[in-house]
Structure formats: structure tokens, C-alpha cells
mmCIF file with all atom_site columns, C-alpha atoms in Angstrom:
data_model
loop_
_atom_site.group_PDB
_atom_site.id
_atom_site.type_symbol
_atom_site.label_atom_id
_atom_site.label_alt_id
_atom_site.label_comp_id
_atom_site.label_asym_id
_atom_site.label_entity_id
_atom_site.label_seq_id
_atom_site.pdbx_PDB_ins_code
_atom_site.Cartn_x
_atom_site.Cartn_y
_atom_site.Cartn_z
_atom_site.occupancy
_atom_site.B_iso_or_equiv
_atom_site.pdbx_formal_charge
_atom_site.auth_seq_id
_atom_site.auth_comp_id
_atom_site.auth_asym_id
_atom_site.auth_atom_id
_atom_site.pdbx_PDB_model_num
ATOM 1   C CA . MET C 1 1   ? 27.063  56.147  -22.284 1.00 60.00 ? 201 MET C CA 1
ATOM 2   C CA . ASN C 1 2   ? 25.005  57.711  -19.487 1.00 65.00 ? 202 ASN C CA 1
ATOM 3   C CA . ARG C 1 3   ? 21.958  56.451  -21.370 1.00 65.00 ? 203 ARG C CA 1
ATOM 4   C CA . PHE C 1 4   ? 23.366  52.738  -21.784 1.00 65.00 ? 204 PHE C CA 1
ATOM 5   C CA . ASN C 1 5   ? 24.128  52.237  -18.190 1.00 72.00 ? 205 ASN C CA 1
ATOM 6   C CA . PRO C 1 6   ? 20.330  51.984  -16.856 1.00 72.00 ? 206 PRO C CA 1
ATOM 7   C CA . LEU C 1 7   ? 19.912  50.139  -19.942 1.00 67.00 ? 207 LEU C CA 1
ATOM 8   C CA . LEU C 1 8   ? 22.711  47.734  -19.001 1.00 69.00 ? 208 LEU C CA 1
ATOM 9   C CA . ILE C 1 9   ? 21.463  47.479  -15.743 1.00 77.00 ? 209 ILE C CA 1
ATOM 10  C CA . VAL C 1 10  ? 17.820  46.526  -16.432 1.00 75.00 ? 210 VAL C CA 1
ATOM 11  C CA . ALA C 1 11  ? 19.190  43.776  -18.852 1.00 74.00 ? 211 ALA C CA 1
ATOM 12  C CA . LEU C 1 12  ? 21.680  42.281  -16.078 1.00 69.00 ? 212 LEU C CA 1
ATOM 13  C CA . ILE C 1 13  ? 18.925  42.204  -13.669 1.00 80.00 ? 213 ILE C CA 1
ATOM 14  C CA . SER C 1 14  ? 16.539  40.408  -16.083 1.00 75.00 ? 214 SER C CA 1
ATOM 15  C CA . MET C 1 15  ? 19.424  37.823  -17.104 1.00 70.00 ? 215 MET C CA 1
ATOM 16  C CA . MET C 1 16  ? 20.035  37.247  -13.396 1.00 71.00 ? 216 MET C CA 1
ATOM 17  C CA . ALA C 1 17  ? 16.252  36.581  -12.721 1.00 69.00 ? 217 ALA C CA 1
ATOM 18  C CA . LEU C 1 18  ? 16.132  34.331  -15.941 1.00 70.00 ? 218 LEU C CA 1
ATOM 19  C CA . VAL C 1 19  ? 19.031  32.213  -14.907 1.00 65.00 ? 219 VAL C CA 1
ATOM 20  C CA . GLY C 1 20  ? 17.926  32.200  -11.183 1.00 63.00 ? 220 GLY C CA 1
ATOM 21  C CA . CYS C 1 21  ? 14.450  30.968  -12.042 1.00 60.00 ? 221 CYS C CA 1
ATOM 22  C CA . ASN C 1 22  ? 16.074  28.299  -14.511 1.00 56.00 ? 222 ASN C CA 1
ATOM 23  C CA . ASN C 1 23  ? 18.356  27.075  -11.274 1.00 53.00 ? 223 ASN C CA 1
ATOM 24  C CA . GLY C 1 24  ? 15.295  26.746  -9.240  1.00 49.00 ? 224 GLY C CA 1
ATOM 25  C CA . GLU C 1 25  ? 13.522  24.395  -11.845 1.00 47.00 ? 225 GLU C CA 1
ATOM 26  C CA . GLN C 1 26  ? 16.960  22.195  -12.203 1.00 48.00 ? 226 GLN C CA 1
ATOM 27  C CA . SER C 1 27  ? 17.291  21.946  -8.353  1.00 46.00 ? 227 SER C CA 1
ATOM 28  C CA . SER C 1 28  ? 13.929  20.676  -8.156  1.00 45.00 ? 228 SER C CA 1
ATOM 29  C CA . THR C 1 29  ? 14.628  17.693  -10.445 1.00 48.00 ? 229 THR C CA 1
ATOM 30  C CA . THR C 1 30  ? 18.066  17.017  -8.818  1.00 49.00 ? 230 THR C CA 1
ATOM 31  C CA . GLN C 1 31  ? 18.376  14.728  -5.919  1.00 50.00 ? 231 GLN C CA 1
ATOM 32  C CA . THR C 1 32  ? 21.157  14.748  -3.404  1.00 51.00 ? 232 THR C CA 1
ATOM 33  C CA . PRO C 1 33  ? 22.136  11.491  -1.987  1.00 51.00 ? 233 PRO C CA 1
ATOM 34  C CA . PRO C 1 34  ? 21.408  10.584  1.549   1.00 52.00 ? 234 PRO C CA 1
ATOM 35  C CA . ALA C 1 35  ? 24.251  11.084  3.942   1.00 52.00 ? 235 ALA C CA 1
ATOM 36  C CA . GLY C 1 36  ? 26.592  8.156   4.072   1.00 51.00 ? 236 GLY C CA 1
ATOM 37  C CA . THR C 1 37  ? 26.251  7.012   0.468   1.00 49.00 ? 237 THR C CA 1
ATOM 38  C CA . SER C 1 38  ? 27.652  8.078   -2.593  1.00 47.00 ? 238 SER C CA 1
ATOM 39  C CA . ALA C 1 39  ? 26.213  9.410   -6.099  1.00 47.00 ? 239 ALA C CA 1
ATOM 40  C CA . SER C 1 40  ? 26.871  6.117   -7.822  1.00 45.00 ? 240 SER C CA 1
ATOM 41  C CA . GLN C 1 41  ? 25.096  3.891   -5.043  1.00 47.00 ? 241 GLN C CA 1
ATOM 42  C CA . THR C 1 42  ? 22.166  6.162   -5.005  1.00 43.00 ? 242 THR C CA 1
ATOM 43  C CA . ALA C 1 43  ? 21.994  5.873   -8.815  1.00 45.00 ? 243 ALA C CA 1
ATOM 44  C CA . ALA C 1 44  ? 22.380  2.165   -8.768  1.00 46.00 ? 244 ALA C CA 1
ATOM 45  C CA . SER C 1 45  ? 19.348  1.995   -6.355  1.00 42.00 ? 245 SER C CA 1
ATOM 46  C CA . PRO C 1 46  ? 15.729  1.517   -7.841  1.00 42.00 ? 246 PRO C CA 1
ATOM 47  C CA . THR C 1 47  ? 13.454  4.336   -7.421  1.00 41.00 ? 247 THR C CA 1
ATOM 48  C CA . PRO C 1 48  ? 10.578  3.846   -5.060  1.00 40.00 ? 248 PRO C CA 1
ATOM 49  C CA . THR C 1 49  ? 7.017   3.388   -6.767  1.00 39.00 ? 249 THR C CA 1
ATOM 50  C CA . SER C 1 50  ? 3.876   4.859   -5.573  1.00 38.00 ? 250 SER C CA 1
ATOM 51  C CA . THR C 1 51  ? 2.023   1.728   -5.669  1.00 40.00 ? 251 THR C CA 1
ATOM 52  C CA . PRO C 1 52  ? -0.247  0.443   -2.741  1.00 44.00 ? 252 PRO C CA 1
ATOM 53  C CA . THR C 1 53  ? 1.649   -2.648  -2.235  1.00 43.00 ? 253 THR C CA 1
ATOM 54  C CA . ALA C 1 54  ? 4.297   -3.495  0.453   1.00 43.00 ? 254 ALA C CA 1
ATOM 55  C CA . THR C 1 55  ? 7.795   -2.846  -1.031  1.00 49.00 ? 255 THR C CA 1
ATOM 56  C CA . THR C 1 56  ? 9.779   -4.936  1.099   1.00 65.00 ? 256 THR C CA 1
ATOM 57  C CA . PRO C 1 57  ? 9.627   -8.622  2.254   1.00 68.00 ? 257 PRO C CA 1
ATOM 58  C CA . ALA C 1 58  ? 9.604   -7.358  5.834   1.00 72.00 ? 258 ALA C CA 1
ATOM 59  C CA . ALA C 1 59  ? 6.585   -4.948  5.100   1.00 74.00 ? 259 ALA C CA 1
ATOM 60  C CA . ALA C 1 60  ? 4.682   -7.578  3.142   1.00 73.00 ? 260 ALA C CA 1
ATOM 61  C CA . THR C 1 61  ? 5.353   -10.230 5.964   1.00 79.00 ? 261 THR C CA 1
ATOM 62  C CA . SER C 1 62  ? 3.952   -7.683  8.428   1.00 81.00 ? 262 SER C CA 1
ATOM 63  C CA . GLN C 1 63  ? 0.595   -7.144  6.389   1.00 85.00 ? 263 GLN C CA 1
ATOM 64  C CA . PHE C 1 64  ? 0.269   -10.796 5.853   1.00 87.00 ? 264 PHE C CA 1
ATOM 65  C CA . GLN C 1 65  ? 0.863   -11.391 9.758   1.00 90.00 ? 265 GLN C CA 1
ATOM 66  C CA . GLY C 1 66  ? -1.891  -8.638  10.128  1.00 90.00 ? 266 GLY C CA 1
ATOM 67  C CA . LEU C 1 67  ? -4.326  -10.410 8.124   1.00 91.00 ? 267 LEU C CA 1
ATOM 68  C CA . GLN C 1 68  ? -3.858  -13.558 9.794   1.00 92.00 ? 268 GLN C CA 1
ATOM 69  C CA . GLY C 1 69  ? -4.336  -11.693 13.024  1.00 93.00 ? 269 GLY C CA 1
ATOM 70  C CA . VAL C 1 70  ? -7.584  -10.356 11.672  1.00 94.00 ? 270 VAL C CA 1
ATOM 71  C CA . VAL C 1 71  ? -8.889  -13.879 10.794  1.00 94.00 ? 271 VAL C CA 1
ATOM 72  C CA . THR C 1 72  ? -7.778  -15.404 14.147  1.00 95.00 ? 272 THR C CA 1
ATOM 73  C CA . ASN C 1 73  ? -9.701  -12.569 16.205  1.00 95.00 ? 273 ASN C CA 1
ATOM 74  C CA . THR C 1 74  ? -12.589 -13.103 14.013  1.00 95.00 ? 274 THR C CA 1
ATOM 75  C CA . LYS C 1 75  ? -12.609 -16.749 14.513  1.00 95.00 ? 275 LYS C CA 1
ATOM 76  C CA . ALA C 1 76  ? -12.409 -16.272 18.054  1.00 95.00 ? 276 ALA C CA 1
ATOM 77  C CA . ALA C 1 77  ? -15.419 -13.748 18.443  1.00 95.00 ? 277 ALA C CA 1
ATOM 78  C CA . VAL C 1 78  ? -17.579 -16.128 15.889  1.00 95.00 ? 278 VAL C CA 1
ATOM 79  C CA . SER C 1 79  ? -16.758 -19.133 17.988  1.00 95.00 ? 279 SER C CA 1
ATOM 80  C CA . GLY C 1 80  ? -17.690 -17.384 21.140  1.00 94.00 ? 280 GLY C CA 1
ATOM 81  C CA . GLY C 1 81  ? -21.072 -16.414 19.437  1.00 93.00 ? 281 GLY C CA 1
ATOM 82  C CA . ASN C 1 82  ? -20.052 -12.598 19.360  1.00 94.00 ? 282 ASN C CA 1
ATOM 83  C CA . PHE C 1 83  ? -21.039 -11.683 15.779  1.00 94.00 ? 283 PHE C CA 1
ATOM 84  C CA . SER C 1 84  ? -21.138 -7.981  16.454  1.00 92.00 ? 284 SER C CA 1
ATOM 85  C CA . LYS C 1 85  ? -17.348 -8.135  17.486  1.00 95.00 ? 285 LYS C CA 1
ATOM 86  C CA . ALA C 1 86  ? -16.613 -10.309 14.957  1.00 94.00 ? 286 ALA C CA 1
ATOM 87  C CA . LYS C 1 87  ? -18.045 -8.081  12.278  1.00 94.00 ? 287 LYS C CA 1
ATOM 88  C CA . GLY C 1 88  ? -15.882 -5.249  14.018  1.00 93.00 ? 288 GLY C CA 1
ATOM 89  C CA . GLU C 1 89  ? -12.649 -7.357  13.813  1.00 93.00 ? 289 GLU C CA 1
ATOM 90  C CA . PHE C 1 90  ? -13.115 -8.202  10.089  1.00 94.00 ? 290 PHE C CA 1
ATOM 91  C CA . GLU C 1 91  ? -13.579 -4.790  9.083   1.00 94.00 ? 291 GLU C CA 1
ATOM 92  C CA . LYS C 1 92  ? -9.761  -4.400  9.564   1.00 93.00 ? 292 LYS C CA 1
ATOM 93  C CA . PHE C 1 93  ? -9.424  -7.159  6.902   1.00 92.00 ? 293 PHE C CA 1
ATOM 94  C CA . GLU C 1 94  ? -9.358  -4.576  4.118   1.00 91.00 ? 294 GLU C CA 1
ATOM 95  C CA . ASP C 1 95  ? -6.686  -2.179  5.636   1.00 91.00 ? 295 ASP C CA 1
ATOM 96  C CA . PHE C 1 96  ? -4.118  -5.018  5.340   1.00 89.00 ? 296 PHE C CA 1
ATOM 97  C CA . TRP C 1 97  ? -5.417  -6.628  2.383   1.00 91.00 ? 297 TRP C CA 1
ATOM 98  C CA . SER C 1 98  ? -5.223  -3.398  0.409   1.00 91.00 ? 298 SER C CA 1
ATOM 99  C CA . LYS C 1 99  ? -1.490  -3.372  1.159   1.00 91.00 ? 299 LYS C CA 1
ATOM 100 C CA . VAL C 1 100 ? -0.715  -6.731  -0.399  1.00 90.00 ? 300 VAL C CA 1
ATOM 101 C CA . GLU C 1 101 ? -3.424  -7.603  -2.838  1.00 90.00 ? 301 GLU C CA 1
ATOM 102 C CA . ASP C 1 102 ? -1.523  -6.572  -5.901  1.00 92.00 ? 302 ASP C CA 1
ATOM 103 C CA . GLY C 1 103 ? 1.379   -8.758  -4.921  1.00 90.00 ? 303 GLY C CA 1
ATOM 104 C CA . VAL C 1 104 ? -0.994  -11.697 -4.396  1.00 92.00 ? 304 VAL C CA 1
ATOM 105 C CA . LYS C 1 105 ? -2.805  -10.922 -7.690  1.00 93.00 ? 305 LYS C CA 1
ATOM 106 C CA . VAL C 1 106 ? 0.354   -11.167 -9.571  1.00 93.00 ? 306 VAL C CA 1
ATOM 107 C CA . LYS C 1 107 ? 1.791   -14.178 -7.734  1.00 90.00 ? 307 LYS C CA 1
ATOM 108 C CA . SER C 1 108 ? -1.341  -16.147 -7.706  1.00 92.00 ? 308 SER C CA 1
ATOM 109 C CA . PRO C 1 109 ? -4.470  -14.903 -9.595  1.00 94.00 ? 309 PRO C CA 1
ATOM 110 C CA . THR C 1 110 ? -6.276  -17.995 -8.495  1.00 95.00 ? 310 THR C CA 1
ATOM 111 C CA . THR C 1 111 ? -5.816  -17.576 -4.857  1.00 94.00 ? 311 THR C CA 1
ATOM 112 C CA . TYR C 1 112 ? -6.196  -13.845 -5.062  1.00 94.00 ? 312 TYR C CA 1
ATOM 113 C CA . LYS C 1 113 ? -10.067 -14.574 -6.505  1.00 95.00 ? 313 LYS C CA 1
ATOM 114 C CA . GLU C 1 114 ? -10.278 -17.152 -3.669  1.00 96.00 ? 314 GLU C CA 1
ATOM 115 C CA . ILE C 1 115 ? -9.230  -14.751 -1.167  1.00 94.00 ? 315 ILE C CA 1
ATOM 116 C CA . GLU C 1 116 ? -11.410 -11.929 -2.516  1.00 95.00 ? 316 GLU C CA 1
ATOM 117 C CA . ASP C 1 117 ? -14.652 -14.520 -2.518  1.00 95.00 ? 317 ASP C CA 1
ATOM 118 C CA . LYS C 1 118 ? -14.199 -15.593 0.824   1.00 95.00 ? 318 LYS C CA 1
ATOM 119 C CA . ALA C 1 119 ? -13.763 -12.323 2.423   1.00 95.00 ? 319 ALA C CA 1
ATOM 120 C CA . ASP C 1 120 ? -17.124 -11.268 0.540   1.00 96.00 ? 320 ASP C CA 1
ATOM 121 C CA . GLU C 1 121 ? -18.817 -14.353 1.894   1.00 95.00 ? 321 GLU C CA 1
ATOM 122 C CA . ILE C 1 122 ? -17.480 -13.827 5.426   1.00 95.00 ? 322 ILE C CA 1
ATOM 123 C CA . LYS C 1 123 ? -18.826 -10.144 5.354   1.00 94.00 ? 323 LYS C CA 1
ATOM 124 C CA . ALA C 1 124 ? -22.100 -11.148 4.316   1.00 95.00 ? 324 ALA C CA 1
ATOM 125 C CA . GLY C 1 125 ? -22.340 -14.023 6.721   1.00 94.00 ? 325 GLY C CA 1
ATOM 126 C CA . LEU C 1 126 ? -21.363 -11.651 9.548   1.00 94.00 ? 326 LEU C CA 1
ATOM 127 C CA . LYS C 1 127 ? -23.854 -9.046  8.349   1.00 93.00 ? 327 LYS C CA 1
ATOM 128 C CA . ALA C 1 128 ? -26.979 -11.596 8.116   1.00 91.00 ? 328 ALA C CA 1
ATOM 129 C CA . SER C 1 129 ? -29.629 -11.056 10.717  1.00 91.00 ? 329 SER C CA 1
ATOM 130 C CA . ALA C 1 130 ? -28.674 -14.409 12.130  1.00 91.00 ? 330 ALA C CA 1
ATOM 131 C CA . PRO C 1 131 ? -25.199 -15.473 11.206  1.00 93.00 ? 331 PRO C CA 1
ATOM 132 C CA . ASN C 1 132 ? -24.655 -19.080 10.422  1.00 94.00 ? 332 ASN C CA 1
ATOM 133 C CA . LYS C 1 133 ? -21.810 -19.950 12.620  1.00 94.00 ? 333 LYS C CA 1
ATOM 134 C CA . GLN C 1 134 ? -20.299 -23.084 11.155  1.00 96.00 ? 334 GLN C CA 1
ATOM 135 C CA . GLN C 1 135 ? -20.501 -21.676 7.705   1.00 95.00 ? 335 GLN C CA 1
ATOM 136 C CA . VAL C 1 136 ? -18.445 -18.292 8.601   1.00 95.00 ? 336 VAL C CA 1
ATOM 137 C CA . LEU C 1 137 ? -16.145 -20.597 10.582  1.00 96.00 ? 337 LEU C CA 1
ATOM 138 C CA . THR C 1 138 ? -15.600 -22.738 7.418   1.00 95.00 ? 338 THR C CA 1
ATOM 139 C CA . ALA C 1 139 ? -14.979 -19.435 5.236   1.00 95.00 ? 339 ALA C CA 1
ATOM 140 C CA . LEU C 1 140 ? -12.515 -18.331 7.958   1.00 95.00 ? 340 LEU C CA 1
ATOM 141 C CA . GLU C 1 141 ? -10.544 -21.234 7.752   1.00 96.00 ? 341 GLU C CA 1
ATOM 142 C CA . VAL C 1 142 ? -10.334 -21.416 4.253   1.00 95.00 ? 342 VAL C CA 1
ATOM 143 C CA . LEU C 1 143 ? -9.417  -17.842 4.054   1.00 94.00 ? 343 LEU C CA 1
ATOM 144 C CA . ASN C 1 144 ? -6.630  -18.372 6.634   1.00 93.00 ? 344 ASN C CA 1
ATOM 145 C CA . LYS C 1 145 ? -5.154  -21.274 4.432   1.00 95.00 ? 345 LYS C CA 1
ATOM 146 C CA . ASP C 1 146 ? -5.316  -19.175 1.269   1.00 93.00 ? 346 ASP C CA 1
ATOM 147 C CA . ILE C 1 147 ? -3.403  -16.355 3.169   1.00 91.00 ? 347 ILE C CA 1
ATOM 148 C CA . THR C 1 148 ? -1.077  -18.715 4.579   1.00 91.00 ? 348 THR C CA 1
ATOM 149 C CA . SER C 1 149 ? -0.329  -20.040 1.317   1.00 91.00 ? 349 SER C CA 1
ATOM 150 C CA . VAL C 1 150 ? 0.555   -16.963 -0.624  1.00 88.00 ? 350 VAL C CA 1
ATOM 151 C CA . ALA C 1 151 ? 2.450   -15.512 2.372   1.00 85.00 ? 351 ALA C CA 1
ATOM 152 C CA . LYS C 1 152 ? 5.315   -17.707 1.827   1.00 80.00 ? 352 LYS C CA 1
ATOM 153 C CA . PRO C 1 153 ? 8.169   -16.289 -0.198  1.00 70.00 ? 353 PRO C CA 1
#
């Protein structure tokens, strides 16, 4: 019996360690509902995805407003002949665009391509040693119309 006790203790400790390790794995996949919600409410809500697009209509609206702000600020700088400032302003375009472009591509592939093409045209126009003011302004107008058309729900 005396020989059996140390063996029993080692087996018991091993079992507890295995059970403890297993519980840790389960708790990492178990999610607790936020305070004020029930488990049934949480189960019914969709799981957030890790896409770069805006996930709420308010967030998308904010991103589109940001895009329109970039276009407006770039147009103002181009109109004033300050192409260096215009180039700096338009560099912000990609930050906003990257958050909504996947949604735009799904909603309207044609408009998506037009926006991409105009953005490239504007970048190239602003990088030129002697930018064509009228050409850049026209491209900015078309870009603004395209953004406005897809910003509507």
C-alpha cells in the first residue's frame, strides 16, 4: 500500500495537469457575451470579419465623406495653382479608398474601375513636371461624381 500512494499522487497530479491544459484550450474558444446581453442575443449577431472594408453604414459614409474631402481639398489647391499642396492632399486618397474599395467593387464594378483609373490619372497629372491644371481639375470632377454615385446606399 505504501508503494501505491506515491504512484497514486503522481497519477492524480498528471491527470489534473492534463485536465487543466484541456480547460485552457476550451476557454480560448469560448466567448462570453458582453455585459447587458444574453447568450442568445450574442449567438444571433453576426461575427465580425477581418476585411478592410467599412463594416457599418456610418463608417462607410464617413470614409466616403473623407474621400470627397480629399477631392475638394485637392481641387482647391489645383485651382490655386499649388500643385505641391495638391499632390500632398491627394496622397490621403488611398487611406480612405482602401477602406471602401471592396464594397464599391461589389456594388458597381464599372464605377470601381472608373475611380481607380481617375485616381491614377490624377496622381500622374500631379507628378508631371508641368501639371495640366484643366486636365487635373476635369479628372477631379469626374472622380467626385463617381464617388458621390457609389456613396449613396
